[in-house]
PDB file of C-alpha atoms in Angstrom:
ATOM      1  CA  MET A   1     -64.623 -19.317 -65.402  1.00  0.00           C
ATOM      2  CA  ALA A   2     -63.536 -18.165 -62.111  1.00  0.00           C
ATOM      3  CA  GLU A   3     -60.089 -16.966 -61.814  1.00  0.00           C
ATOM      4  CA  LEU A   4     -57.289 -19.017 -59.324  1.00  0.00           C
ATOM      5  CA  PRO A   5     -56.039 -17.025 -56.768  1.00  0.00           C
ATOM      6  CA  THR A   6     -53.075 -15.796 -56.836  1.00  0.00           C
ATOM      7  CA  PRO A   7     -49.759 -17.063 -54.659  1.00  0.00           C
ATOM      8  CA  PRO A   8     -49.369 -14.398 -52.117  1.00  0.00           C
ATOM      9  CA  LEU A   9     -46.221 -12.363 -52.142  1.00  0.00           C
ATOM     10  CA  ALA A  10     -43.757 -11.763 -49.572  1.00  0.00           C
ATOM     11  CA  ILE A  11     -43.636  -8.000 -48.712  1.00  0.00           C
ATOM     12  CA  ASP A  12     -40.919  -6.690 -46.649  1.00  0.00           C
ATOM     13  CA  ALA A  13     -43.049  -4.375 -43.771  1.00  0.00           C
ATOM     14  CA  MET A  14     -40.296  -1.999 -43.629  1.00  0.00           C
ATOM     15  CA  GLN A  15     -39.612  -1.117 -46.939  1.00  0.00           C
ATOM     16  CA  GLY A  16     -42.440  -2.748 -49.180  1.00  0.00           C
ATOM     17  CA  VAL A  17     -39.922  -4.611 -51.385  1.00  0.00           C
ATOM     18  CA  GLN A  18     -40.855  -7.976 -52.391  1.00  0.00           C
ATOM     19  CA  THR A  19     -38.551 -10.243 -50.867  1.00  0.00           C
ATOM     20  CA  ASN A  20     -39.438 -13.934 -52.846  1.00  0.00           C
ATOM     21  CA  ILE A  21     -37.399 -13.068 -56.116  1.00  0.00           C
ATOM     22  CA  VAL A  22     -34.303 -15.501 -56.597  1.00  0.00           C
ATOM     23  CA  ALA A  23     -31.356 -13.698 -57.488  1.00  0.00           C
ATOM     24  CA  PRO A  24     -30.434 -14.821 -61.557  1.00  0.00           C
ATOM     25  CA  ALA A  25     -27.453 -17.159 -61.814  1.00  0.00           C
ATOM     26  CA  PRO A  26     -23.648 -16.553 -62.740  1.00  0.00           C
ATOM     27  CA  VAL A  27     -23.249 -15.928 -66.308  1.00  0.00           C
ATOM     28  CA  GLY A  28     -21.523 -18.924 -67.434  1.00  0.00           C
ATOM     29  CA  ALA A  29     -22.744 -20.677 -64.501  1.00  0.00           C
ATOM     30  CA  PRO A  30     -24.597 -24.078 -64.942  1.00  0.00           C
ATOM     31  CA  ILE A  31     -28.943 -24.056 -64.634  1.00  0.00           C
ATOM     32  CA  PRO A  32     -29.190 -26.429 -61.789  1.00  0.00           C
ATOM     33  CA  ILE A  33     -31.625 -28.937 -62.816  1.00  0.00           C
ATOM     34  CA  PRO A  34     -33.963 -30.916 -59.625  1.00  0.00           C
ATOM     35  CA  GLY A  35     -32.744 -34.412 -59.761  1.00  0.00           C
ATOM     36  CA  VAL A  36     -29.574 -34.285 -61.966  1.00  0.00           C
ATOM     37  CA  ALA A  37     -25.923 -34.059 -60.146  1.00  0.00           C
ATOM     38  CA  GLN A  38     -24.109 -31.086 -61.511  1.00  0.00           C
ATOM     39  CA  PRO A  39     -20.536 -31.671 -62.449  1.00  0.00           C
ATOM     40  CA  PRO A  40     -17.833 -29.928 -60.192  1.00  0.00           C
ATOM     41  CA  ALA A  41     -16.223 -26.290 -60.719  1.00  0.00           C
ATOM     42  CA  ALA A  42     -13.078 -26.401 -63.321  1.00  0.00           C
ATOM     43  CA  THR A  43     -10.052 -25.565 -61.173  1.00  0.00           C
ATOM     44  CA  ALA A  44      -7.069 -23.754 -62.063  1.00  0.00           C
ATOM     45  CA  PRO A  45      -4.214 -26.400 -62.704  1.00  0.00           C
ATOM     46  CA  ALA A  46      -1.516 -25.666 -60.445  1.00  0.00           C
ATOM     47  CA  PRO A  47       1.785 -24.412 -61.750  1.00  0.00           C
ATOM     48  CA  PRO A  48       4.511 -27.652 -62.323  1.00  0.00           C
ATOM     49  CA  GLU A  49       6.902 -27.853 -59.303  1.00  0.00           C
ATOM     50  CA  GLU A  50      10.597 -27.323 -60.346  1.00  0.00           C
ATOM     51  CA  THR A  51      12.707 -30.476 -61.037  1.00  0.00           C
ATOM     52  CA  PRO A  52      14.923 -30.704 -58.134  1.00  0.00           C
ATOM     53  CA  THR A  53      18.602 -30.959 -59.776  1.00  0.00           C
ATOM     54  CA  GLU A  54      22.236 -30.964 -57.761  1.00  0.00           C
ATOM     55  CA  THR A  55      23.143 -27.428 -59.643  1.00  0.00           C
ATOM     56  CA  LEU A  56      21.734 -23.933 -58.374  1.00  0.00           C
ATOM     57  CA  TYR A  57      21.148 -21.727 -60.942  1.00  0.00           C
ATOM     58  CA  ILE A  58      21.472 -17.628 -59.288  1.00  0.00           C
ATOM     59  CA  GLN A  59      20.687 -14.529 -60.389  1.00  0.00           C
ATOM     60  CA  ASN A  60      20.683 -10.570 -59.702  1.00  0.00           C
ATOM     61  CA  LEU A  61      23.823 -10.801 -58.087  1.00  0.00           C
ATOM     62  CA  ASN A  62      25.868  -7.679 -57.788  1.00  0.00           C
ATOM     63  CA  GLU A  63      27.809  -6.657 -60.843  1.00  0.00           C
ATOM     64  CA  LYS A  64      30.250  -4.609 -58.596  1.00  0.00           C
ATOM     65  CA  ILE A  65      31.316  -7.324 -56.741  1.00  0.00           C
ATOM     66  CA  LYS A  66      34.855  -8.747 -58.230  1.00  0.00           C
ATOM     67  CA  ILE A  67      34.177 -12.243 -59.668  1.00  0.00           C
ATOM     68  CA  PRO A  68      36.932 -14.189 -57.377  1.00  0.00           C
ATOM     69  CA  VAL A  69      35.048 -12.427 -54.337  1.00  0.00           C
ATOM     70  CA  LEU A  70      32.048 -13.102 -55.468  1.00  0.00           C
ATOM     71  CA  LYS A  71      32.572 -17.101 -55.971  1.00  0.00           C
ATOM     72  CA  SER A  72      34.494 -16.928 -52.609  1.00  0.00           C
ATOM     73  CA  SER A  73      31.009 -15.336 -51.218  1.00  0.00           C
ATOM     74  CA  LEU A  74      29.326 -17.916 -52.642  1.00  0.00           C
ATOM     75  CA  ARG A  75      30.649 -20.526 -51.549  1.00  0.00           C
ATOM     76  CA  GLY A  76      31.158 -19.705 -47.955  1.00  0.00           C
ATOM     77  CA  LEU A  77      27.595 -19.141 -47.728  1.00  0.00           C
ATOM     78  CA  PHE A  78      26.792 -22.424 -49.564  1.00  0.00           C
ATOM     79  CA  LYS A  79      29.662 -25.008 -47.278  1.00  0.00           C
ATOM     80  CA  SER A  80      27.038 -24.865 -44.676  1.00  0.00           C
ATOM     81  CA  TYR A  81      24.893 -27.335 -46.423  1.00  0.00           C
ATOM     82  CA  GLY A  82      27.467 -29.519 -47.962  1.00  0.00           C
ATOM     83  CA  GLU A  83      30.321 -30.044 -50.037  1.00  0.00           C
ATOM     84  CA  VAL A  84      30.599 -27.302 -52.835  1.00  0.00           C
ATOM     85  CA  LEU A  85      31.750 -29.137 -55.873  1.00  0.00           C
ATOM     86  CA  ASP A  86      32.176 -25.652 -57.749  1.00  0.00           C
ATOM     87  CA  VAL A  87      31.010 -22.936 -58.266  1.00  0.00           C
ATOM     88  CA  VAL A  88      30.749 -20.991 -61.178  1.00  0.00           C
ATOM     89  CA  ALA A  89      30.503 -17.517 -62.718  1.00  0.00           C
ATOM     90  CA  HIS A  90      31.754 -14.841 -65.318  1.00  0.00           C
ATOM     91  CA  SER A  91      32.250 -10.827 -65.696  1.00  0.00           C
ATOM     92  CA  ASN A  92      31.151 -11.663 -69.688  1.00  0.00           C
ATOM     93  CA  LEU A  93      28.218  -9.508 -70.945  1.00  0.00           C
ATOM     94  CA  ARG A  94      25.983 -12.727 -70.955  1.00  0.00           C
ATOM     95  CA  MET A  95      26.794 -13.828 -67.617  1.00  0.00           C
ATOM     96  CA  ARG A  96      27.128 -10.602 -65.415  1.00  0.00           C
ATOM     97  CA  GLY A  97      24.850 -10.772 -62.437  1.00  0.00           C
ATOM     98  CA  GLN A  98      24.979 -14.789 -62.527  1.00  0.00           C
ATOM     99  CA  ALA A  99      26.631 -17.953 -61.285  1.00  0.00           C
ATOM    100  CA  PHE A 100      26.049 -21.855 -60.413  1.00  0.00           C
ATOM    101  CA  VAL A 101      26.733 -23.899 -57.318  1.00  0.00           C
ATOM    102  CA  SER A 102      27.242 -27.398 -57.585  1.00  0.00           C
ATOM    103  CA  PHE A 103      26.354 -30.437 -54.705  1.00  0.00           C
ATOM    104  CA  PRO A 104      26.822 -33.801 -54.784  1.00  0.00           C
ATOM    105  CA  SER A 105      22.805 -34.615 -54.444  1.00  0.00           C
ATOM    106  CA  ALA A 106      19.914 -32.705 -55.561  1.00  0.00           C
ATOM    107  CA  GLU A 107      18.576 -33.144 -51.891  1.00  0.00           C
ATOM    108  CA  VAL A 108      21.509 -30.893 -50.529  1.00  0.00           C
ATOM    109  CA  ALA A 109      20.799 -27.924 -53.529  1.00  0.00           C
ATOM    110  CA  LYS A 110      17.017 -28.132 -52.253  1.00  0.00           C
ATOM    111  CA  LYS A 111      17.846 -28.038 -48.682  1.00  0.00           C
ATOM    112  CA  ALA A 112      19.816 -24.693 -49.495  1.00  0.00           C
ATOM    113  CA  LEU A 113      17.657 -23.324 -51.841  1.00  0.00           C
ATOM    114  CA  LYS A 114      14.701 -23.430 -49.955  1.00  0.00           C
ATOM    115  CA  GLU A 115      16.511 -21.383 -46.659  1.00  0.00           C
ATOM    116  CA  VAL A 116      19.140 -19.096 -48.909  1.00  0.00           C
ATOM    117  CA  ARG A 117      16.707 -17.665 -51.867  1.00  0.00           C
ATOM    118  CA  GLY A 118      15.910 -14.268 -51.504  1.00  0.00           C
ATOM    119  CA  PHE A 119      19.127 -13.683 -48.984  1.00  0.00           C
ATOM    120  CA  PRO A 120      20.326 -10.020 -49.263  1.00  0.00           C
ATOM    121  CA  LEU A 121      24.150 -11.055 -50.846  1.00  0.00           C
ATOM    122  CA  TYR A 122      26.013  -7.199 -50.919  1.00  0.00           C
ATOM    123  CA  SER A 123      22.433  -5.768 -50.690  1.00  0.00           C
ATOM    124  CA  LYS A 124      20.927  -7.057 -53.656  1.00  0.00           C
ATOM    125  CA  PRO A 125      18.357 -10.821 -52.531  1.00  0.00           C
ATOM    126  CA  MET A 126      19.618 -13.922 -54.476  1.00  0.00           C
ATOM    127  CA  GLN A 127      17.078 -14.929 -56.968  1.00  0.00           C
ATOM    128  CA  ILE A 128      17.296 -18.982 -56.946  1.00  0.00           C
ATOM    129  CA  SER A 129      16.487 -21.611 -59.248  1.00  0.00           C
ATOM    130  CA  PHE A 130      17.244 -25.214 -60.259  1.00  0.00           C
ATOM    131  CA  ALA A 131      19.649 -25.633 -63.231  1.00  0.00           C
ATOM    132  CA  ARG A 132      18.326 -27.245 -66.096  1.00  0.00           C
ATOM    133  CA  THR A 133      21.317 -29.398 -66.980  1.00  0.00           C
ATOM    134  CA  ARG A 134      24.111 -30.982 -65.385  1.00  0.00           C
ATOM    135  CA  SER A 135      27.498 -29.095 -64.406  1.00  0.00           C
ATOM    136  CA  ASP A 136      30.928 -30.559 -65.046  1.00  0.00           C
ATOM    137  CA  ALA A 137      31.796 -30.569 -61.514  1.00  0.00           C
ATOM    138  CA  VAL A 138      28.873 -32.444 -61.025  1.00  0.00           C
ATOM    139  CA  VAL A 139      29.330 -34.849 -63.819  1.00  0.00           C
ATOM    140  CA  LYS A 140      32.782 -35.982 -63.132  1.00  0.00           C
ATOM    141  CA  LYS A 141      31.407 -36.913 -59.600  1.00  0.00           C
ATOM    142  CA  LEU A 142      28.548 -38.264 -60.287  1.00  0.00           C
ATOM    143  CA  ASP A 143      29.289 -40.173 -63.973  1.00  0.00           C
ATOM    144  CA  GLU A 144      32.857 -40.015 -64.126  1.00  0.00           C
ATOM    145  CA  ASP A 145      32.813 -42.651 -67.265  1.00  0.00           C
ATOM    146  CA  ASN A 146      30.561 -39.778 -69.273  1.00  0.00           C
ATOM    147  CA  PHE A 147      32.464 -36.871 -68.664  1.00  0.00           C
ATOM    148  CA  VAL A 148      34.589 -36.538 -71.249  1.00  0.00           C
ATOM    149  CA  ALA A 149      31.328 -37.112 -74.056  1.00  0.00           C
ATOM    150  CA  HIS A 150      29.424 -34.959 -71.922  1.00  0.00           C
ATOM    151  CA  LYS A 151      31.964 -31.811 -72.014  1.00  0.00           C
ATOM    152  CA  GLN A 152      31.837 -32.159 -76.004  1.00  0.00           C
ATOM    153  CA  ARG A 153      28.242 -31.707 -76.007  1.00  0.00           C
ATOM    154  CA  ARG A 154      28.652 -29.144 -73.785  1.00  0.00           C
ATOM    155  CA  LEU A 155      30.873 -27.718 -76.039  1.00  0.00           C
ATOM    156  CA  GLU A 156      28.920 -28.092 -79.058  1.00  0.00           C
ATOM    157  CA  HIS A 157      26.373 -26.704 -78.174  1.00  0.00           C
ATOM    158  CA  LYS A 158      27.840 -23.517 -76.730  1.00  0.00           C
ATOM    159  CA  LYS A 159      29.220 -23.159 -80.007  1.00  0.00           C
ATOM    160  CA  ALA A 160      25.831 -23.894 -82.030  1.00  0.00           C
ATOM    161  CA  THR A 161      23.937 -20.649 -79.670  1.00  0.00           C
ATOM    162  CA  ARG A 162      27.061 -18.349 -79.796  1.00  0.00           C
ATOM    163  CA  TYR A 163      24.855 -15.733 -80.848  1.00  0.00           C
ATOM    164  CA  THR A 164      21.499 -16.693 -80.687  1.00  0.00           C
ATOM    165  CA  ASN A 165      21.279 -15.027 -77.528  1.00  0.00           C
ATOM    166  CA  PRO A 166      19.793 -11.821 -77.999  1.00  0.00           C
ATOM    167  CA  ILE A 167      22.126  -9.352 -75.873  1.00  0.00           C
ATOM    168  CA  LYS A 168      25.232 -11.090 -77.678  1.00  0.00           C
ATOM    169  CA  ARG A 169      23.597 -10.945 -81.327  1.00  0.00           C
ATOM    170  CA  LYS A 170      23.063  -6.965 -80.107  1.00  0.00           C
ATOM    171  CA  TYR A 171      26.304  -6.891 -79.108  1.00  0.00           C
ATOM    172  CA  ARG A 172      27.960  -8.522 -82.213  1.00  0.00           C
ATOM    173  CA  GLN A 173      26.206  -6.260 -84.325  1.00  0.00           C
ATOM    174  CA  LYS A 174      27.088  -3.179 -82.531  1.00  0.00           C
ATOM    175  CA  ARG A 175      30.888  -4.585 -82.727  1.00  0.00           C
ATOM    176  CA  LEU A 176      30.294  -5.144 -86.578  1.00  0.00           C
ATOM    177  CA  ALA A 177      28.772  -1.843 -87.285  1.00  0.00           C
ATOM    178  CA  ALA A 178      31.840   0.102 -85.964  1.00  0.00           C
ATOM    179  CA  GLU A 179      34.336  -1.548 -87.678  1.00  0.00           C
ATOM    180  CA  MET A 180      32.488  -0.712 -91.182  1.00  0.00           C
ATOM    181  CA  ASP A 181      32.190   2.500 -90.375  1.00  0.00           C
ATOM    182  CA  GLY A 182      35.945   3.001 -89.562  1.00  0.00           C
ATOM    183  CA  GLY A 183      36.402   1.674 -86.091  1.00  0.00           C
ATOM    184  CA  ALA A 184      36.494   5.235 -84.959  1.00  0.00           C
ATOM    185  CA  ALA A 185      35.170   5.202 -81.318  1.00  0.00           C
ATOM    186  CA  VAL A 186      33.354   8.756 -80.156  1.00  0.00           C
ATOM    187  CA  PRO A 187      35.981   9.065 -76.591  1.00  0.00           C
ATOM    188  CA  ALA A 188      34.242   8.584 -73.498  1.00  0.00           C
ATOM    189  CA  ALA A 189      34.095  11.588 -71.649  1.00  0.00           C
ATOM    190  CA  LYS A 190      36.414  11.789 -68.340  1.00  0.00           C
ATOM    191  CA  ARG A 191      34.385  10.889 -65.212  1.00  0.00           C
ATOM    192  CA  PRO A 192      34.237  13.592 -62.518  1.00  0.00           C
ATOM    193  CA  ASN A 193      36.241  12.110 -59.588  1.00  0.00           C
ATOM    194  CA  VAL A 194      33.481  12.168 -56.992  1.00  0.00           C
ATOM    195  CA  GLN A 195      33.973   9.666 -53.801  1.00  0.00           C
ATOM    196  CA  MET A 196      32.115   6.166 -53.796  1.00  0.00           C
ATOM    197  CA  PRO A 197      29.400   6.494 -51.123  1.00  0.00           C
ATOM    198  CA  ASP A 198      29.967   4.049 -48.223  1.00  0.00           C
ATOM    199  CA  GLU A 199      26.997   1.302 -49.570  1.00  0.00           C
ATOM    200  CA  TYR A 200      29.135   0.512 -53.017  1.00  0.00           C
ATOM    201  CA  LEU A 201      32.741   0.228 -51.377  1.00  0.00           C
ATOM    202  CA  PRO A 202      34.487  -2.767 -52.335  1.00  0.00           C
ATOM    203  CA  PRO A 203      34.729  -5.912 -50.742  1.00  0.00           C
ATOM    204  CA  ASN A 204      37.293  -5.425 -47.395  1.00  0.00           C
ATOM    205  CA  LYS A 205      37.897  -7.884 -44.302  1.00  0.00           C
ATOM    206  CA  ILE A 206      37.643  -5.282 -42.590  1.00  0.00           C
ATOM    207  CA  LEU A 207      33.911  -3.598 -41.876  1.00  0.00           C
ATOM    208  CA  PHE A 208      32.949  -0.220 -40.676  1.00  0.00           C
ATOM    209  CA  LEU A 209      30.160   0.115 -38.306  1.00  0.00           C
ATOM    210  CA  GLN A 210      28.013   3.437 -37.324  1.00  0.00           C
ATOM    211  CA  ASN A 211      25.397   4.637 -35.363  1.00  0.00           C
ATOM    212  CA  LEU A 212      26.888   2.535 -32.551  1.00  0.00           C
ATOM    213  CA  PRO A 213      25.037   3.279 -29.127  1.00  0.00           C
ATOM    214  CA  ASP A 214      26.908   5.244 -26.901  1.00  0.00           C
ATOM    215  CA  SER A 215      26.961   2.151 -24.188  1.00  0.00           C
ATOM    216  CA  VAL A 216      28.393  -0.036 -26.378  1.00  0.00           C
ATOM    217  CA  SER A 217      31.145  -2.267 -25.343  1.00  0.00           C
ATOM    218  CA  LYS A 218      34.063  -4.465 -27.079  1.00  0.00           C
ATOM    219  CA  ASP A 219      32.927  -7.224 -25.038  1.00  0.00           C
ATOM    220  CA  GLN A 220      29.556  -6.862 -26.567  1.00  0.00           C
ATOM    221  CA  LEU A 221      30.334  -6.637 -30.006  1.00  0.00           C
ATOM    222  CA  MET A 222      32.944  -9.688 -30.003  1.00  0.00           C
ATOM    223  CA  ALA A 223      30.067 -11.846 -28.179  1.00  0.00           C
ATOM    224  CA  LEU A 224      28.010 -10.233 -31.523  1.00  0.00           C
ATOM    225  CA  PHE A 225      29.905 -10.914 -34.496  1.00  0.00           C
ATOM    226  CA  SER A 226      31.679 -14.215 -33.070  1.00  0.00           C
ATOM    227  CA  GLN A 227      28.503 -16.339 -34.322  1.00  0.00           C
ATOM    228  CA  TYR A 228      30.278 -15.660 -37.758  1.00  0.00           C
ATOM    229  CA  PRO A 229      33.461 -17.767 -38.215  1.00  0.00           C
ATOM    230  CA  ASN A 230      37.555 -16.623 -38.635  1.00  0.00           C
ATOM    231  CA  LEU A 231      36.627 -12.985 -36.553  1.00  0.00           C
ATOM    232  CA  TYR A 232      40.017 -11.169 -35.825  1.00  0.00           C
ATOM    233  CA  GLU A 233      39.666  -8.499 -33.593  1.00  0.00           C
ATOM    234  CA  VAL A 234      37.274  -5.341 -32.991  1.00  0.00           C
ATOM    235  CA  ARG A 235      38.579  -1.898 -32.602  1.00  0.00           C
ATOM    236  CA  LEU A 236      36.628   1.068 -30.889  1.00  0.00           C
ATOM    237  CA  ILE A 237      37.120   4.559 -31.456  1.00  0.00           C
ATOM    238  CA  PRO A 238      38.025   5.823 -27.611  1.00  0.00           C
ATOM    239  CA  THR A 239      37.100   9.758 -28.860  1.00  0.00           C
ATOM    240  CA  LYS A 240      33.797   8.733 -31.145  1.00  0.00           C
ATOM    241  CA  LYS A 241      32.012   5.915 -29.329  1.00  0.00           C
ATOM    242  CA  ASP A 242      29.191   5.531 -32.023  1.00  0.00           C
ATOM    243  CA  ILE A 243      31.728   3.914 -34.471  1.00  0.00           C
ATOM    244  CA  ALA A 244      34.170   0.906 -34.471  1.00  0.00           C
ATOM    245  CA  PHE A 245      35.879  -1.003 -36.675  1.00  0.00           C
ATOM    246  CA  VAL A 246      35.351  -5.297 -36.883  1.00  0.00           C
ATOM    247  CA  GLU A 247      38.398  -7.116 -38.957  1.00  0.00           C
ATOM    248  CA  PHE A 248      37.561 -10.879 -39.905  1.00  0.00           C
ATOM    249  CA  LEU A 249      40.412 -13.497 -41.696  1.00  0.00           C
ATOM    250  CA  ASP A 250      39.246 -12.967 -44.725  1.00  0.00           C
ATOM    251  CA  GLU A 251      36.672 -10.718 -47.244  1.00  0.00           C
ATOM    252  CA  ALA A 252      33.861 -13.991 -47.812  1.00  0.00           C
ATOM    253  CA  SER A 253      33.510 -14.193 -44.121  1.00  0.00           C
ATOM    254  CA  ALA A 254      33.544 -10.155 -43.247  1.00  0.00           C
ATOM    255  CA  THR A 255      30.921 -10.441 -45.846  1.00  0.00           C
ATOM    256  CA  VAL A 256      28.791 -12.852 -44.610  1.00  0.00           C
ATOM    257  CA  ALA A 257      28.545 -10.747 -41.236  1.00  0.00           C
ATOM    258  CA  LYS A 258      27.864  -7.570 -42.963  1.00  0.00           C
ATOM    259  CA  ASP A 259      24.837  -8.786 -44.765  1.00  0.00           C
ATOM    260  CA  ALA A 260      23.515 -10.640 -41.632  1.00  0.00           C
ATOM    261  CA  LEU A 261      24.117  -7.975 -38.915  1.00  0.00           C
ATOM    262  CA  HIS A 262      23.261  -5.191 -41.736  1.00  0.00           C
ATOM    263  CA  ASN A 263      20.505  -2.755 -39.426  1.00  0.00           C
ATOM    264  CA  TYR A 264      20.677  -4.976 -36.591  1.00  0.00           C
ATOM    265  CA  LYS A 265      19.102  -3.288 -33.477  1.00  0.00           C
ATOM    266  CA  LEU A 266      21.829  -3.509 -30.410  1.00  0.00           C
ATOM    267  CA  ASP A 267      20.104  -1.540 -27.935  1.00  0.00           C
ATOM    268  CA  GLY A 268      16.422  -2.661 -29.547  1.00  0.00           C
ATOM    269  CA  GLU A 269      15.856   0.815 -30.931  1.00  0.00           C
ATOM    270  CA  ASN A 270      18.518   1.780 -33.256  1.00  0.00           C
ATOM    271  CA  LYS A 271      19.824   0.216 -35.947  1.00  0.00           C
ATOM    272  CA  ILE A 272      23.485  -0.156 -36.374  1.00  0.00           C
ATOM    273  CA  LYS A 273      24.770   0.749 -40.188  1.00  0.00           C
ATOM    274  CA  ILE A 274      27.573  -1.800 -41.628  1.00  0.00           C
ATOM    275  CA  THR A 275      29.683  -1.228 -44.757  1.00  0.00           C
ATOM    276  CA  PHE A 276      33.330  -2.212 -45.438  1.00  0.00           C
ATOM    277  CA  ALA A 277      35.918  -0.085 -44.658  1.00  0.00           C
ATOM    278  CA  ARG A 278      37.956   1.850 -47.047  1.00  0.00           C
ATOM    279  CA  LYS A 279      40.827   0.317 -48.351  1.00  0.00           C
TER     280      LYS A 279
END
């Protein structure tokens, strides 16, 4: 019986390599069947969106800042978005570096979160999300009839979960162990008297400016810092033109201006350094 002729193979004239080879289907991919529609490729589910609430939960706050100053700074920062009902922050072990800021509506809180998230307050970018429950201030403002019941439930929950927090549980175990050992604590070694770097100085209503261009004038600095409320005075040092002092009426206003203008290029080249003045 005569042999059937084999189909011609396409050969690359330059390389002599067969070019009619079909690449194998990827592992796990469906094999195409002529005339049969293929199911759509599976896509990864989108991450769930946060449900907006009236209260923002803020983390990564500078723990070196005193609580009254921190609360004042947060109130001053967020009041431009609407009425701030309350700012809650504590220095205890569980709440250190965290705060809650409450607004009259979820829409205001959503706008504030969108625009302020990541803002470097006291040189640390804030991590902001929506709180999972309503704060006392929000309930009192929007649902005053249920305020007493709400507060009672919150206090009962706080009492029930008092030592379920891992950090507090560890702290409690350490304290109990010390009491069982007689309560004798090892005296802490005396710290050497080292001057605190400028970047970590406590808040002050007076700012210290360094690395200013020699040609800077008082009017230029007044125009720059008057963008922020409660500016009181700008003082240049005649014998040292690259430094100056800028005073505000309160620490919170000075803090906002410092965080906004630190490393600002006043002459387009050199960054000005702004820290709190030493008290």
